[in-house]
Amino acid sequence: MADPVVTLKHFFEEARSGRLTGIRCRRCGDLAMPPKEFCPACQERDWAPVALAGAGNITSFTVIRVAPRGRAAEVPYAVAVVRLDEGVSLLGRIVDISLESLRIGLPVRFRPLVTSEQAAIGFGPA
Ligand SMILES: [Zn+2]
């Protein structure tokens, strides 16, 4: 089995350093992120890595008011689907933007949310 160009593990390692990496299908040109094994558009597995700038706009968001177990101190917070300028969408947590000022179309910028062992996707002010 050939190694994937960008694995999910690699994706999060890069994200931790503040870099977003997508993958583009060499066959049909579809851009995917986070990395997938097979192209959803053409079912091929022929990816090339693509560096993403991390700038985009909110296309939908949800305010979390009831926390998952162990995160009670963090609510309320928002998670949003952000459509990046490159054309892919990514789910991330909103940071440093007040819940009142969230709206569809708001420009945001990727920033890594790094805890002791994990990196997660966050979006802050553009
Ligand atoms: Zn494809």
PDB file of C-alpha atoms and ligand atoms in Angstrom:
ATOM      1  CA  MET A   1       0.000   0.000   0.000  1.00  0.00           C
ATOM      2  CA  ALA A   2       1.397   3.379  -0.983  1.00  0.00           C
ATOM      3  CA  ASP A   3       1.771   5.993   1.735  1.00  0.00           C
ATOM      4  CA  PRO A   4      -0.778   8.755   1.524  1.00  0.00           C
ATOM      5  CA  VAL A   5       0.697  12.131   0.586  1.00  0.00           C
ATOM      6  CA  VAL A   6      -0.738  13.850   3.634  1.00  0.00           C
ATOM      7  CA  THR A   7      -2.020  11.722   6.486  1.00  0.00           C
ATOM      8  CA  LEU A   8      -4.445  12.931   9.109  1.00  0.00           C
ATOM      9  CA  LYS A   9      -1.622  12.751  11.642  1.00  0.00           C
ATOM     10  CA  HIS A  10       0.590  14.898   9.442  1.00  0.00           C
ATOM     11  CA  PHE A  11      -2.308  17.292   8.882  1.00  0.00           C
ATOM     12  CA  PHE A  12      -2.634  17.889  12.632  1.00  0.00           C
ATOM     13  CA  GLU A  13       1.123  18.126  13.153  1.00  0.00           C
ATOM     14  CA  GLU A  14       1.231  20.850  10.539  1.00  0.00           C
ATOM     15  CA  ALA A  15      -1.853  22.530  11.979  1.00  0.00           C
ATOM     16  CA  ARG A  16      -0.131  22.635  15.343  1.00  0.00           C
ATOM     17  CA  SER A  17       2.612  24.708  13.722  1.00  0.00           C
ATOM     18  CA  GLY A  18       0.048  27.018  12.193  1.00  0.00           C
ATOM     19  CA  ARG A  19       0.003  25.546   8.705  1.00  0.00           C
ATOM     20  CA  LEU A  20      -3.021  24.173   6.961  1.00  0.00           C
ATOM     21  CA  THR A  21      -2.386  21.530   4.355  1.00  0.00           C
ATOM     22  CA  GLY A  22      -4.961  20.278   1.940  1.00  0.00           C
ATOM     23  CA  ILE A  23      -4.665  17.729  -0.794  1.00  0.00           C
ATOM     24  CA  ARG A  24      -5.573  18.092  -4.431  1.00  0.00           C
ATOM     25  CA  CYS A  25      -6.581  15.167  -6.600  1.00  0.00           C
ATOM     26  CA  ARG A  26      -4.171  14.821  -9.497  1.00  0.00           C
ATOM     27  CA  ARG A  27      -6.864  13.185 -11.550  1.00  0.00           C
ATOM     28  CA  CYS A  28      -9.866  15.498 -11.268  1.00  0.00           C
ATOM     29  CA  GLY A  29      -8.469  18.532  -9.438  1.00  0.00           C
ATOM     30  CA  ASP A  30     -10.791  18.235  -6.452  1.00  0.00           C
ATOM     31  CA  LEU A  31      -9.425  19.767  -3.264  1.00  0.00           C
ATOM     32  CA  ALA A  32      -9.956  17.895  -0.006  1.00  0.00           C
ATOM     33  CA  MET A  33      -9.315  18.620   3.630  1.00  0.00           C
ATOM     34  CA  PRO A  34      -8.798  17.157   6.111  1.00  0.00           C
ATOM     35  CA  PRO A  35      -7.027  14.455   4.125  1.00  0.00           C
ATOM     36  CA  LYS A  36      -9.046  11.522   2.854  1.00  0.00           C
ATOM     37  CA  GLU A  37      -7.934   8.272   1.429  1.00  0.00           C
ATOM     38  CA  PHE A  38      -9.990   8.382  -1.744  1.00  0.00           C
ATOM     39  CA  CYS A  39     -11.139  11.345  -3.760  1.00  0.00           C
ATOM     40  CA  PRO A  40     -14.853  11.866  -3.031  1.00  0.00           C
ATOM     41  CA  ALA A  41     -15.316  13.193  -6.562  1.00  0.00           C
ATOM     42  CA  CYS A  42     -13.638  10.517  -8.671  1.00  0.00           C
ATOM     43  CA  GLN A  43     -12.683   7.736  -6.193  1.00  0.00           C
ATOM     44  CA  GLU A  44      -9.019   7.954  -7.191  1.00  0.00           C
ATOM     45  CA  ARG A  45      -6.158   7.982  -4.741  1.00  0.00           C
ATOM     46  CA  ASP A  46      -3.641  10.252  -6.367  1.00  0.00           C
ATOM     47  CA  TRP A  47      -3.161  13.280  -4.157  1.00  0.00           C
ATOM     48  CA  ALA A  48      -0.750  16.205  -4.221  1.00  0.00           C
ATOM     49  CA  PRO A  49      -0.270  18.341  -1.088  1.00  0.00           C
ATOM     50  CA  VAL A  50      -1.430  21.956  -1.221  1.00  0.00           C
ATOM     51  CA  ALA A  51      -0.573  24.649   1.316  1.00  0.00           C
ATOM     52  CA  LEU A  52      -3.645  26.658   2.285  1.00  0.00           C
ATOM     53  CA  ALA A  53      -3.507  30.290   3.340  1.00  0.00           C
ATOM     54  CA  GLY A  54      -6.036  29.817   6.133  1.00  0.00           C
ATOM     55  CA  ALA A  55      -8.255  32.776   5.270  1.00  0.00           C
ATOM     56  CA  GLY A  56     -11.956  32.282   4.732  1.00  0.00           C
ATOM     57  CA  ASN A  57     -15.497  33.191   5.650  1.00  0.00           C
ATOM     58  CA  ILE A  58     -17.998  31.670   8.041  1.00  0.00           C
ATOM     59  CA  THR A  59     -20.726  29.757   6.197  1.00  0.00           C
ATOM     60  CA  SER A  60     -22.531  28.455   9.282  1.00  0.00           C
ATOM     61  CA  PHE A  61     -22.005  28.355  13.012  1.00  0.00           C
ATOM     62  CA  THR A  62     -23.417  26.876  16.180  1.00  0.00           C
ATOM     63  CA  VAL A  63     -23.065  28.188  19.706  1.00  0.00           C
ATOM     64  CA  ILE A  64     -22.308  25.390  22.158  1.00  0.00           C
ATOM     65  CA  ARG A  65     -23.985  26.076  25.481  1.00  0.00           C
ATOM     66  CA  VAL A  66     -24.029  22.603  26.956  1.00  0.00           C
ATOM     67  CA  ALA A  67     -20.477  21.370  27.222  1.00  0.00           C
ATOM     68  CA  PRO A  68     -19.184  17.934  26.407  1.00  0.00           C
ATOM     69  CA  ARG A  69     -18.019  16.130  29.541  1.00  0.00           C
ATOM     70  CA  GLY A  70     -15.039  17.828  31.156  1.00  0.00           C
ATOM     71  CA  ARG A  71     -15.388  21.092  29.261  1.00  0.00           C
ATOM     72  CA  ALA A  72     -18.005  22.886  31.352  1.00  0.00           C
ATOM     73  CA  ALA A  73     -15.667  25.803  31.987  1.00  0.00           C
ATOM     74  CA  GLU A  74     -15.378  26.494  28.295  1.00  0.00           C
ATOM     75  CA  VAL A  75     -19.020  27.145  27.378  1.00  0.00           C
ATOM     76  CA  PRO A  76     -20.482  29.008  25.709  1.00  0.00           C
ATOM     77  CA  TYR A  77     -18.339  28.879  22.602  1.00  0.00           C
ATOM     78  CA  ALA A  78     -18.980  28.665  18.920  1.00  0.00           C
ATOM     79  CA  VAL A  79     -17.961  26.208  16.263  1.00  0.00           C
ATOM     80  CA  ALA A  80     -18.203  27.267  12.667  1.00  0.00           C
ATOM     81  CA  VAL A  81     -17.908  25.883   9.196  1.00  0.00           C
ATOM     82  CA  VAL A  82     -15.479  28.110   7.354  1.00  0.00           C
ATOM     83  CA  ARG A  83     -15.128  28.157   3.618  1.00  0.00           C
ATOM     84  CA  LEU A  84     -11.499  28.870   2.854  1.00  0.00           C
ATOM     85  CA  ASP A  85     -10.514  31.085  -0.055  1.00  0.00           C
ATOM     86  CA  GLU A  86      -9.183  27.969  -1.806  1.00  0.00           C
ATOM     87  CA  GLY A  87     -12.701  26.548  -1.893  1.00  0.00           C
ATOM     88  CA  VAL A  88     -12.709  23.869   0.815  1.00  0.00           C
ATOM     89  CA  SER A  89     -14.701  24.025   4.019  1.00  0.00           C
ATOM     90  CA  LEU A  90     -13.437  23.154   7.455  1.00  0.00           C
ATOM     91  CA  LEU A  91     -15.062  22.918  10.868  1.00  0.00           C
ATOM     92  CA  GLY A  92     -13.286  24.799  13.619  1.00  0.00           C
ATOM     93  CA  ARG A  93     -13.756  26.474  16.935  1.00  0.00           C
ATOM     94  CA  ILE A  94     -14.148  30.252  17.054  1.00  0.00           C
ATOM     95  CA  VAL A  95     -11.661  32.098  19.256  1.00  0.00           C
ATOM     96  CA  ASP A  96     -11.382  35.793  20.131  1.00  0.00           C
ATOM     97  CA  ILE A  97     -14.604  36.729  18.366  1.00  0.00           C
ATOM     98  CA  SER A  98     -17.592  37.590  20.542  1.00  0.00           C
ATOM     99  CA  LEU A  99     -20.611  35.364  20.050  1.00  0.00           C
ATOM    100  CA  GLU A 100     -22.733  38.468  19.440  1.00  0.00           C
ATOM    101  CA  SER A 101     -20.651  39.518  16.468  1.00  0.00           C
ATOM    102  CA  LEU A 102     -20.707  36.142  14.721  1.00  0.00           C
ATOM    103  CA  ARG A 103     -22.512  36.162  11.396  1.00  0.00           C
ATOM    104  CA  ILE A 104     -22.567  34.300   8.131  1.00  0.00           C
ATOM    105  CA  GLY A 105     -19.922  35.684   5.814  1.00  0.00           C
ATOM    106  CA  LEU A 106     -17.673  37.028   8.562  1.00  0.00           C
ATOM    107  CA  PRO A 107     -14.028  36.836   7.455  1.00  0.00           C
ATOM    108  CA  VAL A 108     -11.860  34.715   9.747  1.00  0.00           C
ATOM    109  CA  ARG A 109      -8.373  33.292   9.778  1.00  0.00           C
ATOM    110  CA  PHE A 110      -7.112  29.868  10.821  1.00  0.00           C
ATOM    111  CA  ARG A 111      -5.209  29.568  14.038  1.00  0.00           C
ATOM    112  CA  PRO A 112      -4.136  26.392  15.759  1.00  0.00           C
ATOM    113  CA  LEU A 113      -5.636  25.514  19.121  1.00  0.00           C
ATOM    114  CA  VAL A 114      -2.918  23.611  20.870  1.00  0.00           C
ATOM    115  CA  THR A 115      -3.511  21.818  24.125  1.00  0.00           C
ATOM    116  CA  SER A 116      -0.973  19.632  25.883  1.00  0.00           C
ATOM    117  CA  GLU A 117      -1.194  16.809  23.425  1.00  0.00           C
ATOM    118  CA  GLN A 118      -3.602  17.740  20.713  1.00  0.00           C
ATOM    119  CA  ALA A 119      -3.923  20.311  18.037  1.00  0.00           C
ATOM    120  CA  ALA A 120      -7.355  21.359  16.934  1.00  0.00           C
ATOM    121  CA  ILE A 121      -8.636  23.714  14.309  1.00  0.00           C
ATOM    122  CA  GLY A 122      -9.546  27.194  15.439  1.00  0.00           C
ATOM    123  CA  PHE A 123     -10.556  30.374  13.656  1.00  0.00           C
ATOM    124  CA  GLY A 124      -9.961  33.886  14.921  1.00  0.00           C
ATOM    125  CA  PRO A 125     -10.416  37.405  13.559  1.00  0.00           C
ATOM    126  CA  ALA A 126      -9.159  37.877   9.997  1.00  0.00           C
TER     127      ALA A 126
HETATM  128 ZN    ZN B   1     -10.504  13.176  -7.926  1.00  0.00          ZN
END
